[in-house]
Coordinates of C-alpha atoms in Angstrom, one line a residue:
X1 CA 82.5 147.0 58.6
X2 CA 81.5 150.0 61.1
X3 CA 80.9 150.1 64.2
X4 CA 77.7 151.6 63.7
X5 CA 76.4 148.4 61.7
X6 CA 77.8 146.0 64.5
X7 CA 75.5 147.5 66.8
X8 CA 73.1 147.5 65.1
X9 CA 72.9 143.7 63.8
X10 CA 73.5 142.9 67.5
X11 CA 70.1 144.8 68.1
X12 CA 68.4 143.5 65.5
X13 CA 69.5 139.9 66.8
X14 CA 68.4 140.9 70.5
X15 CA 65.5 142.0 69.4
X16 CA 64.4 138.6 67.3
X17 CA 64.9 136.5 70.5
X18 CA 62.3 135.4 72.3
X19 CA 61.9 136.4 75.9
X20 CA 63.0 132.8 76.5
X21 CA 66.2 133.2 74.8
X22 CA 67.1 136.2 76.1
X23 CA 66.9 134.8 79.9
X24 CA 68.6 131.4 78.8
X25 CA 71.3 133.9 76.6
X26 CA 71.7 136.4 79.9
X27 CA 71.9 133.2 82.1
X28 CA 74.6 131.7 79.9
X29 CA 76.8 135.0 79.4
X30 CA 76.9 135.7 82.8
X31 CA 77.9 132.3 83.9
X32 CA 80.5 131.8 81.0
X33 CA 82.0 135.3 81.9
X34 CA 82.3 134.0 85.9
X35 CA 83.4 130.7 84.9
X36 CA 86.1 132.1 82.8
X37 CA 87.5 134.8 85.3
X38 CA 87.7 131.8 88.0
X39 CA 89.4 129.8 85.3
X40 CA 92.0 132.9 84.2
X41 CA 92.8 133.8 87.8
X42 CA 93.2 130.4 89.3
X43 CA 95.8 130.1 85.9
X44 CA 97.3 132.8 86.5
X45 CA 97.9 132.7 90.8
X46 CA 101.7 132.0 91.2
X47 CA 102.0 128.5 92.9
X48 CA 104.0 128.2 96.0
X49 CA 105.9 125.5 97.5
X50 CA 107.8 125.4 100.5
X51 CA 110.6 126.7 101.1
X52 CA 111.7 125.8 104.8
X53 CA 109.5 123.6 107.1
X54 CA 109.7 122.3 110.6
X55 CA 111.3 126.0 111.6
X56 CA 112.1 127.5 115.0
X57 CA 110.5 130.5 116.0
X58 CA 113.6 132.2 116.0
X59 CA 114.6 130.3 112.3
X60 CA 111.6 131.7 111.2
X61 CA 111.3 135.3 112.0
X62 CA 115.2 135.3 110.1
X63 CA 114.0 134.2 107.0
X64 CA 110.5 135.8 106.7
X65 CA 112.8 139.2 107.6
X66 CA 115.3 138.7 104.7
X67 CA 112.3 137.4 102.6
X68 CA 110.9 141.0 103.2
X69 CA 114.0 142.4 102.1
X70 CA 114.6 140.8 99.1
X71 CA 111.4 142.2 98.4
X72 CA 109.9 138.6 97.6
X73 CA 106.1 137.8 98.6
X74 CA 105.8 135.0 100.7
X75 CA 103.1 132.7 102.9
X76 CA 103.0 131.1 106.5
X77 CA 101.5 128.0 106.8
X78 CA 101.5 124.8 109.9
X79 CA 101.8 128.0 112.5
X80 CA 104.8 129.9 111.1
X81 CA 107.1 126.7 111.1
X82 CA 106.5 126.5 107.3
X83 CA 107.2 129.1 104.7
X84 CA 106.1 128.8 101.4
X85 CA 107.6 131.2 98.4
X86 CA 107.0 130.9 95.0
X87 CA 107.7 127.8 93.2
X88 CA 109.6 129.5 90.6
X89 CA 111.8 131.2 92.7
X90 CA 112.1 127.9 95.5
X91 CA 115.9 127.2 94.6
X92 CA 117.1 130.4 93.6
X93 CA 116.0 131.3 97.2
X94 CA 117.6 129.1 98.8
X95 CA 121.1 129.2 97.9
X96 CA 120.3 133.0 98.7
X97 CA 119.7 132.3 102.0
X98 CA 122.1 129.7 102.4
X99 CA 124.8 132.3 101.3
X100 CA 123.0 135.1 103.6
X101 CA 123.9 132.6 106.6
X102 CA 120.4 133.0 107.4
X103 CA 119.9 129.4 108.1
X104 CA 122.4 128.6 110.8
X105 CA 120.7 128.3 113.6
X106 CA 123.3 128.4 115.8
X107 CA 127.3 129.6 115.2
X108 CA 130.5 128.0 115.1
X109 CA 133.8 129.0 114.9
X110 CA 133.4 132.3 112.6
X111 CA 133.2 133.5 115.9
X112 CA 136.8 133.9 115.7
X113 CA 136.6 135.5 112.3
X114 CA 136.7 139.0 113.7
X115 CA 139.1 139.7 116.3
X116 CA 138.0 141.8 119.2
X117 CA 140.5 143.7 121.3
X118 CA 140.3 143.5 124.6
X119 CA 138.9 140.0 125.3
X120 CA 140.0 138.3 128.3
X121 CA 140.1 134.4 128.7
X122 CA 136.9 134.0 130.2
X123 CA 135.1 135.3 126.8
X124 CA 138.0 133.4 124.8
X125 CA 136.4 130.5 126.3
X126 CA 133.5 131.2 126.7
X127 CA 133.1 132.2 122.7
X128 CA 135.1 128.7 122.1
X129 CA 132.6 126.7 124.1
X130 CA 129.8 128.1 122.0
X131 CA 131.4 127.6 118.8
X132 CA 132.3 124.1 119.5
X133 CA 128.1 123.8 120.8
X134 CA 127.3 125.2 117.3
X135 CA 129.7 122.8 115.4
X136 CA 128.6 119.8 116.7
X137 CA 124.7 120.7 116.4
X138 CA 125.4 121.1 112.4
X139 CA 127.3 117.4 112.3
X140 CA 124.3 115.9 114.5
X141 CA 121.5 117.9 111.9
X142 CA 123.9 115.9 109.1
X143 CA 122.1 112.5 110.1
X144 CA 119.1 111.3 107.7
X145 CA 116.9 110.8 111.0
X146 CA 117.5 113.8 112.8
X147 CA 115.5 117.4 112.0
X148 CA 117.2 119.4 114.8
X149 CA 119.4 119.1 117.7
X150 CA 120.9 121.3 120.8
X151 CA 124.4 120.7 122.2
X152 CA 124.8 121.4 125.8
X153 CA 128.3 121.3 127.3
X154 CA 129.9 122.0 130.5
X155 CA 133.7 122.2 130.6
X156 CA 134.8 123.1 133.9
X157 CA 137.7 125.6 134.2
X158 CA 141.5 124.0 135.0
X159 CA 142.7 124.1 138.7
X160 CA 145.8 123.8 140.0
X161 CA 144.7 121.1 142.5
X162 CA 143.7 117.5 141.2
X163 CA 141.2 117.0 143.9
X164 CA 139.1 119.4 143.3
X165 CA 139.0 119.1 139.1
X166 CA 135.3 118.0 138.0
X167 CA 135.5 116.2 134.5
X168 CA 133.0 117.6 131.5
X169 CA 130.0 116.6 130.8
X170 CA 127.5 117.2 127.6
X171 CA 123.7 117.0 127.0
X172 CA 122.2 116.5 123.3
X173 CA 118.3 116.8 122.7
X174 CA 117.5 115.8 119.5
X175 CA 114.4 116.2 117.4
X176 CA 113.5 113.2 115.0
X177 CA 111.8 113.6 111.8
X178 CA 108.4 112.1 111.5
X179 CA 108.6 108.2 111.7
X180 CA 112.2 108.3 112.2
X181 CA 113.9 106.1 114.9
X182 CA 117.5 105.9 116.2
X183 CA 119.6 102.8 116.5
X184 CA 121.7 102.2 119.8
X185 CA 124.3 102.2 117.0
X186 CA 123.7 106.1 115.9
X187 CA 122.8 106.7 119.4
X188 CA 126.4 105.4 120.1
X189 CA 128.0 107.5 117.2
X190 CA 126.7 110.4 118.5
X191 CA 128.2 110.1 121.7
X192 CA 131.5 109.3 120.6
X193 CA 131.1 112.4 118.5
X194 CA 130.6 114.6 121.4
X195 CA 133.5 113.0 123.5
X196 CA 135.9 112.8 120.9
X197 CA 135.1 116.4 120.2
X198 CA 136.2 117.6 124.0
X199 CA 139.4 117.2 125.9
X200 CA 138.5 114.3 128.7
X201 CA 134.7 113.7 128.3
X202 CA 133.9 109.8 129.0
X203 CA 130.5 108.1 127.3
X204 CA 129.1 107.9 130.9
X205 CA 129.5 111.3 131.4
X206 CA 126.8 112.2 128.2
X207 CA 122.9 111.9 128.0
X208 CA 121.1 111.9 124.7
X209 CA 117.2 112.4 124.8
X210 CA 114.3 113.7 122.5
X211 CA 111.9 116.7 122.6
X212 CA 109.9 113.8 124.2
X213 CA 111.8 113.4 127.3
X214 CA 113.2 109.7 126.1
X215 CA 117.1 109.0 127.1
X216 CA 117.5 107.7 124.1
X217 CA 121.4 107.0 125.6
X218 CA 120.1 104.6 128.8
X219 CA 122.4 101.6 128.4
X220 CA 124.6 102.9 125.6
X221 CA 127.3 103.6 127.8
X222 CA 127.6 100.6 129.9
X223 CA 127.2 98.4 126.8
X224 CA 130.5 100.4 124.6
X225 CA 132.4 99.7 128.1
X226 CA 131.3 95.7 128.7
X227 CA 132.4 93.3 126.5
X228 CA 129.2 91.3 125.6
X229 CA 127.1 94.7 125.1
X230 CA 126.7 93.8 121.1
X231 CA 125.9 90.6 122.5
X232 CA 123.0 91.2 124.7
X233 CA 121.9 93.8 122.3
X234 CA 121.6 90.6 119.7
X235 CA 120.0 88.8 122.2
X236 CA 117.2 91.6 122.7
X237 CA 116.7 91.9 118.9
X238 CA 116.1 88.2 119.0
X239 CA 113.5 88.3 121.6
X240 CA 111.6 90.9 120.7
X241 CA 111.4 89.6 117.0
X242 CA 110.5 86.3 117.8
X243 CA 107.6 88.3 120.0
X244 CA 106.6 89.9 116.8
X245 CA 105.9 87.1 115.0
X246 CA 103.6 85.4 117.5
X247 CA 101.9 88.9 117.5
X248 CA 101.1 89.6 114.1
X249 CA 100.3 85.4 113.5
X250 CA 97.7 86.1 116.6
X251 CA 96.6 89.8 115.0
X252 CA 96.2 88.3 111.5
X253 CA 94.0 85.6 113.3
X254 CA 92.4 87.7 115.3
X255 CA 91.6 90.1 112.4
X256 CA 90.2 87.1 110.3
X257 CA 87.3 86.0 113.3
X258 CA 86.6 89.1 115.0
X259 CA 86.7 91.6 112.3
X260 CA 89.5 93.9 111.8
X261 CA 90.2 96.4 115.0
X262 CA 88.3 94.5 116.9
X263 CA 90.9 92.7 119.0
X264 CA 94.9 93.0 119.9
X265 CA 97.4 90.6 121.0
X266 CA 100.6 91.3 122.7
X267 CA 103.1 88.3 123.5
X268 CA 106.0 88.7 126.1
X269 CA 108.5 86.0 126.0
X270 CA 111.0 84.9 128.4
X271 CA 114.2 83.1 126.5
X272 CA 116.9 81.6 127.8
X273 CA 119.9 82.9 126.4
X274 CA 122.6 80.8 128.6
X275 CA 124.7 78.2 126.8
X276 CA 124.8 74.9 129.0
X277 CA 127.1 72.1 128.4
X278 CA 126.8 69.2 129.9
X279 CA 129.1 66.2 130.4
X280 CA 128.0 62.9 131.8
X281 CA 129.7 59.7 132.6
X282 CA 127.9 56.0 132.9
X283 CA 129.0 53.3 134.0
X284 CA 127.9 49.9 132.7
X285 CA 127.8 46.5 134.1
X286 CA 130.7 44.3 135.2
X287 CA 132.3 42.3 132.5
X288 CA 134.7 39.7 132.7
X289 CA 137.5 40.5 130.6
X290 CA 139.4 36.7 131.7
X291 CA 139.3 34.2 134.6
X292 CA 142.4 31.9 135.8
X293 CA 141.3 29.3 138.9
X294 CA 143.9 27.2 140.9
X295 CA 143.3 23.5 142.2
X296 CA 145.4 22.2 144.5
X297 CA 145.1 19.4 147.6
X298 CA 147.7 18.1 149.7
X299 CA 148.6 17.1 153.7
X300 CA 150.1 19.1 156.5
X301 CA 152.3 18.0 159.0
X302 CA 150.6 20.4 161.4
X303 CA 147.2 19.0 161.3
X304 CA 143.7 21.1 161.0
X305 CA 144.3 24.3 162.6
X306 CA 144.0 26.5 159.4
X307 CA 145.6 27.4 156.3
X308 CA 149.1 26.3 155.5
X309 CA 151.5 28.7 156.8
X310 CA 153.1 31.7 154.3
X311 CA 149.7 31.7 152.2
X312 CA 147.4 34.4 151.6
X313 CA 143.7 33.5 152.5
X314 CA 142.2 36.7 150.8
X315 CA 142.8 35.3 147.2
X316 CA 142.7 31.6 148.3
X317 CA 139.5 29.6 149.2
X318 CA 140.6 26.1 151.7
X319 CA 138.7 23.0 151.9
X320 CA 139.5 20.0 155.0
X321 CA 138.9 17.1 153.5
X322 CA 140.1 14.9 156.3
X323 CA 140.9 17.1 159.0
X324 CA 142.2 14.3 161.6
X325 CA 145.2 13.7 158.9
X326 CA 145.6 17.0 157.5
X327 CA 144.0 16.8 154.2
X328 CA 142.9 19.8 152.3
X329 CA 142.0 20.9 149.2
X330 CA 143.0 24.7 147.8
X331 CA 141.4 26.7 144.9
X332 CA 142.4 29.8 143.7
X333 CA 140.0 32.1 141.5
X334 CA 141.5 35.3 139.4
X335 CA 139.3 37.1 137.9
X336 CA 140.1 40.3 135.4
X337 CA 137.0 42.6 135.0
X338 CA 136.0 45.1 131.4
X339 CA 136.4 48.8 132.5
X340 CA 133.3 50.2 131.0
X341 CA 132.0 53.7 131.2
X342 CA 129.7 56.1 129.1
X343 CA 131.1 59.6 128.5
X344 CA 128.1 62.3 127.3
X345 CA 128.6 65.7 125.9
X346 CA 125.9 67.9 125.3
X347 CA 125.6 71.5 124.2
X348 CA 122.0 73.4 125.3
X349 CA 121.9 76.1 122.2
X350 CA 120.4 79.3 123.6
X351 CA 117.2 81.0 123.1
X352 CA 115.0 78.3 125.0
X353 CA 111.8 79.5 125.9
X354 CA 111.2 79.7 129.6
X355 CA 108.1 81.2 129.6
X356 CA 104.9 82.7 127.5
X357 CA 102.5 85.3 128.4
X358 CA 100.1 86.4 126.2
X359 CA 97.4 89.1 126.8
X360 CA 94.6 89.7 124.2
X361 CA 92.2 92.5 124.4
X362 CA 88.4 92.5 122.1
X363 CA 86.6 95.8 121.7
X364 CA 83.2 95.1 123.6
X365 CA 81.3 93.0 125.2
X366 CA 82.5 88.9 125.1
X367 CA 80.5 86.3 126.2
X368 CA 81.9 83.1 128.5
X369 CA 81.4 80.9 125.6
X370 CA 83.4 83.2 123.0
X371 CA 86.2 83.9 125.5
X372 CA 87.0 80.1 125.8
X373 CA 87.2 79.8 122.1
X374 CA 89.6 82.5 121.6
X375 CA 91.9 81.4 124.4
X376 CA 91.8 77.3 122.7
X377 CA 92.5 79.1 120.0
X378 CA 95.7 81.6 121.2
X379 CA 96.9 78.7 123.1
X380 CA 97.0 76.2 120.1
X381 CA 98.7 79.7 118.2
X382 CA 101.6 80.4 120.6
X383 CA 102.4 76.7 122.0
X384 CA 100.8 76.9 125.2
X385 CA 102.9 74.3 127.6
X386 CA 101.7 74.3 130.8
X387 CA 105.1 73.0 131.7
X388 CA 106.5 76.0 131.6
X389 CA 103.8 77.8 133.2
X390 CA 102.5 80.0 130.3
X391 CA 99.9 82.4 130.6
X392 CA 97.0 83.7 128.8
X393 CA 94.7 86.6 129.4
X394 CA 91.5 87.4 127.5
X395 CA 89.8 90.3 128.1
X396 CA 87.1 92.7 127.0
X397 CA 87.6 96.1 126.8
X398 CA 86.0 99.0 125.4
X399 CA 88.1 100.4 122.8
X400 CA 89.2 104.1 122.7
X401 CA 88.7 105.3 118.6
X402 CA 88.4 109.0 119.0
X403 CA 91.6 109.5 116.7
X404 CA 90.2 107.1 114.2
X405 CA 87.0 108.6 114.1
X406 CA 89.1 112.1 113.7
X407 CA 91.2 111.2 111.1
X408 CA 88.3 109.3 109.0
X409 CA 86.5 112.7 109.8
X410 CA 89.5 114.9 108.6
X411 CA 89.3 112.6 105.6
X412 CA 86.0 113.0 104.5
X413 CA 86.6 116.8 104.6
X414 CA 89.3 116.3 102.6
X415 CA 87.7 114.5 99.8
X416 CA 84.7 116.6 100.4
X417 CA 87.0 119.8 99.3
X418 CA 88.5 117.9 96.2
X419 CA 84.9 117.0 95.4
X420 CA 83.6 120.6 95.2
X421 CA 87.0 122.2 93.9
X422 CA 86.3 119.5 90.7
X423 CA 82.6 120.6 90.4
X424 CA 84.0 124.7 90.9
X425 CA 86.3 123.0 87.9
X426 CA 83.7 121.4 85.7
X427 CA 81.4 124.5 86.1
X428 CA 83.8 126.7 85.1
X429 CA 84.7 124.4 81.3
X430 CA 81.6 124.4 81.1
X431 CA 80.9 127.9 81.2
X432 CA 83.8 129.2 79.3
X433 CA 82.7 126.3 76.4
X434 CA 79.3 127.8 76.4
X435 CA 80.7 130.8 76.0
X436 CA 83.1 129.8 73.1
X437 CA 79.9 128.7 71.1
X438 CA 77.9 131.4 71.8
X439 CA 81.0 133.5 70.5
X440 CA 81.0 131.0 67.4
X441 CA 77.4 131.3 67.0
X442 CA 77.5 135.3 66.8
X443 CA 80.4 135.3 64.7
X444 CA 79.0 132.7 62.1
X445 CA 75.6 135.4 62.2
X446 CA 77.1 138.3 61.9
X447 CA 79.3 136.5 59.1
X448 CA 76.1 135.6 57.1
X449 CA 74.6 138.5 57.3
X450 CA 77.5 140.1 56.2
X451 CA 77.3 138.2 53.2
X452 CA 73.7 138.7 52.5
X453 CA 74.6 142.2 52.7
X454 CA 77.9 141.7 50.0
X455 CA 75.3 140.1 47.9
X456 CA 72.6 142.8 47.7
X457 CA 75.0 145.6 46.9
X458 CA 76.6 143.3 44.0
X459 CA 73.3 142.3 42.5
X460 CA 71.0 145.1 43.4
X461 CA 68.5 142.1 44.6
X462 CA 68.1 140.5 40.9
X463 CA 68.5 136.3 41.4
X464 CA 69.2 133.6 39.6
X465 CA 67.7 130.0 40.3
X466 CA 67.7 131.4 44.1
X467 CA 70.9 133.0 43.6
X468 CA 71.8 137.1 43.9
X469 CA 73.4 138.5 40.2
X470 CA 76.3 140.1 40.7
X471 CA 75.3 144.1 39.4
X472 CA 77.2 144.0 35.5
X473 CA 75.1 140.6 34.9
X474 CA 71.9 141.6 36.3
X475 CA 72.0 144.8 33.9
X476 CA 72.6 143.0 31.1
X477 CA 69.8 140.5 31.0
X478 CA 66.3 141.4 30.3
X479 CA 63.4 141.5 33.0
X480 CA 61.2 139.6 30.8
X481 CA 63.0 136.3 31.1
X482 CA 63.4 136.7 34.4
X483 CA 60.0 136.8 34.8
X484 CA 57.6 133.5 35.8
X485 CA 55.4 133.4 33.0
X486 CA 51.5 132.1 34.3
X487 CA 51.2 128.4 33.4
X488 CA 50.3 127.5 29.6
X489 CA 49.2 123.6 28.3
X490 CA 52.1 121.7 29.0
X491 CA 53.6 121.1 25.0
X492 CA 53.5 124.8 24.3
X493 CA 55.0 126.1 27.5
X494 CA 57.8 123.2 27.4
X495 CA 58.3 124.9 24.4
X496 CA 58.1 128.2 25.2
X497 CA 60.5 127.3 29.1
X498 CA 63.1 125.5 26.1
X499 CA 63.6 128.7 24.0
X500 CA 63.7 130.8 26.9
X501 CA 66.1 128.4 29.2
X502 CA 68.5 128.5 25.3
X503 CA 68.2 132.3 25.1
X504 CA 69.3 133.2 28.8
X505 CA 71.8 130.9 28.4
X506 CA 73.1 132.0 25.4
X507 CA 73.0 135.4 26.6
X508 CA 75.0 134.5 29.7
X509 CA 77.5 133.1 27.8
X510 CA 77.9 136.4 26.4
X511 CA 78.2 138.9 29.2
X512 CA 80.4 135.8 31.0
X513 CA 82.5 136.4 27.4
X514 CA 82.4 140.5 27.8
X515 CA 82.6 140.7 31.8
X516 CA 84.8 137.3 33.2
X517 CA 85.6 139.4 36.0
X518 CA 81.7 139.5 36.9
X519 CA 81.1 136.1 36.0
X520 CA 83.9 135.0 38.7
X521 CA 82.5 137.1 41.3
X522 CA 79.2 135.6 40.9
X523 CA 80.8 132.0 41.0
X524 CA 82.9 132.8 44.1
X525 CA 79.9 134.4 46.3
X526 CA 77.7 130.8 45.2
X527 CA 80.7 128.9 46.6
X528 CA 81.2 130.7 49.3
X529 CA 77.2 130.6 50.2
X530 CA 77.2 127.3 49.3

């Protein structure tokens, strides 16, 4: 088919519209075409992903400059401490950059890999202190937790006199990754890293902190040198779990009466950690274990005047009977008493607790009524014992939720964007599908017209029953009984349709037996119309 006749069907088409149509067809076209370039380039934008985050300034400008080198496009995102490449190219990059040494931040000892001449031993040791900064910041980065670090140290020079030496000292910031926290125990590691690393450095002599200003190494040191420092760091973990506890039972009540965010409880206890024993001794009543008692009388020769002479009147009891003659009458008593005692032994576990104080704080306004409810309420949750003169401490306070109210905000943008970036989405299927069928639908047009056309040169316009005649069959049947005869009475033209319907077919069996080739066309264009 030409060009020519192309354009000129699509006229012809245009021009049969309506008005209508042709708004509703412009409308269509224009927004299919839009929808599908949004669709194409959106496909076709290269996706990045990043390649380094969290980045130093000075990080930064290093890999955006051999990014620019290597000739590779590249975007800035979270202020230049992100760098996003390609995603295709995300690894590959990498280890380029890794082998480029482009992302050590600071160096060790390849210092030392080129000699210089004339170096005296102030820069020997100078370039050594720095390399041995640089070598302990990459074993600190090493740690899960930690995202960056600096290494200070000061290493005084020898002298001669052992007064006036001044022992190293070292200084580590670190910076944490998000939500990341560091145990006493790393803390700890990290400082016998550093002294281990240089000649004479003690733990007291080494701070650790964070970009936050936190000396994250208060305590450390006095804890590695004291004996019980694992114990007392035990005993804190103890306390301040058993304070979490009470806490989130008193938030989860709170939470359940006053609403969530409405209210929070902080709990301080104060446990006694010291292990008493205590021994005690009783004594029980006297028990007589046996009893021997002595009877005797007699006469002295003496007369009364006392006890008989040689006896001992501390065990003995003496009774005159007849004094004038010198009758008496002895009795002796020996008792043997039970020893009996009562030894105790008690061991007072530790972790007693001294002392509760517990302070809960409700967003707004609270009336008298409600603020003795929810202290009978925290007292029955914690074990309020007067005894030990607990404390609790209700109080209303207006709450400060300026960050919640911006993050909800920043939310709301957020699913706000998604939302129209799906509608930008559904617009565009939409369009390109309209413009899939209207591509069908002037493909399946010109297609039947192209047909039509295929028919009228074959049969010249002669038909069949409806059908076109291919040209060979329409020249060799008559006009005549092609022709509609005018209606007749209804036995003679039944006749007359019988003989007639009997001679066509008969003579179509004919040309179909001296033309096949026609008699197939013919068959195929019904087939295909059909």
């Amino acid at each position: 088919m030409k060009v020519k006749d192309i354009r000129n069907r699509l006229t012809n088409f245009w021009q049969g519209l309506t008005p209508g149509r042709r708004s509703a067809l412009v409308v269509v076209s224009v927004a299919a075409l839009l929808a599908g370039a949004f669709l194409v380039q959106w496909l076709l934008k290269p996706q990045y992903a990043p390649l380094f985050t969290n980045l130093q300034q000075r990080d930064a400008a290093a890999v955006v400059e051999k990014l620019k080198e290597m000739k590779v496009p590249y975007q800035l995102a979270s202020e230049g401490t992100t760098i996003m490449v390609p995603k295709e190219q995300l690894y590959q990059l990498r280890l380029d950059l890794a082998s480029a040494g482009v992302l050590n931040s600071g160096q060790g000892f390849e210092l030392f890999d080129q000699n210089k001449l004339g170096m005296t031993d102030f820069e020997r040791n100078l370039d050594y202190q720095r390399a041995l900064m640089g070598e302990l910041q990459r074993t600190i980065v090493a740690l899960n937790e930690v995202e960056d670090a600096r290494v200070h140290l000061v290493i005084p020079s020898p002298s001669v006199f052992l007064q006036e030496q001044q022992p190293p000292s070292a200084a580590v910031m670190l910076k944490l990754k998000p939500l990341a926290r560091l145990k006493p125990g790393q803390v700890k590691g990290i400082m016998e890293l550093v002294a281990a690393s240089v000649p004479g450095l003690k733990l007291e002599n080494i701070r650790v902190i964070d970009i936050y200003g936190n000396v994250l190494s208060d305590g450390v040191s006095e804890e590695a040198n004291a004996p019980l420092g694992q114990k007392q760091q035990a005993q804190m973990e103890l306390k301040r779990q058993y304070e979490k506890d009470l806490e989130q039972r008193l938030q989860a009540m709170l939470n359940q009466i006053l609403g969530p965010g409405k209210a929070v409880a902080m709990v301080t206890a104060d446990l006694n950690f010291n292990q008493q024993e205590i021994q005690q001794t009783v004594w029980g009543n006297n028990v007589v274990r046996s009893e021997e008692t002595k009877n005797e009388q007699g006469t002295t020769t003496g007369g009364a005047g006392g006890a008989p002479a040689g006896t001992a009147t501390n065990n003995q009891q003496y009774t005159w009977t007849n004094p004038a003659q010198g009758n008496y009458t002895k009795t002796d008593n020996i008792r043997n008493y039970e020893v009996d005692k009562t030894d105790t032994h008690t061991i007072v576990a530790p972790g007693q607790v001294r002392r509760l104080s517990t302070a809960v704080a409700v967003n707004g306004p609270v009336n008298a009524a409600l603020n003795t409810q929810i202290q009978q309420i925290v007292r029955a949750a914690v074990g309020y014992d007067p005894n030990r003169n607990d404390l609790i401490q209700v109080e209303s306070i207006t709450f400060d939720n300026s960050l919640q109210q911006q993050m909800a905000d920043a939310m709301a943008a957020q699913q706000q964007r998604q939302q129209k970036l799906q509608q930008y989405l559904l617009w565009g299927a939409a369009g390109l599908a309209s413009l899939l069928m209207l591509l069908l639908l002037i493909f399946f047009l010109l297609r039947r017209r192209r047909r039509a056309a295929l028919s009228e040169q074959l049969t010249g316009g002669a038909t069949l029953a409806g059908r076109p005649l291919p040209a060979g069959l329409q020249a060799g049947i008559p006009v005549e009984p092609l022709a509609v005869q005018p209606a007749e009475p209804v036995d003679v033209e039944k006749e007359r349709q019988e003989a007639e319907r009997k001679a066509k077919m008969e003579h179509l069996r004919e040309i179909i037996r001296q033309r096949p080739e026609d008699a197939a066309l013919l068959l195929k264009a019904w087939l295909i119309e059909d």
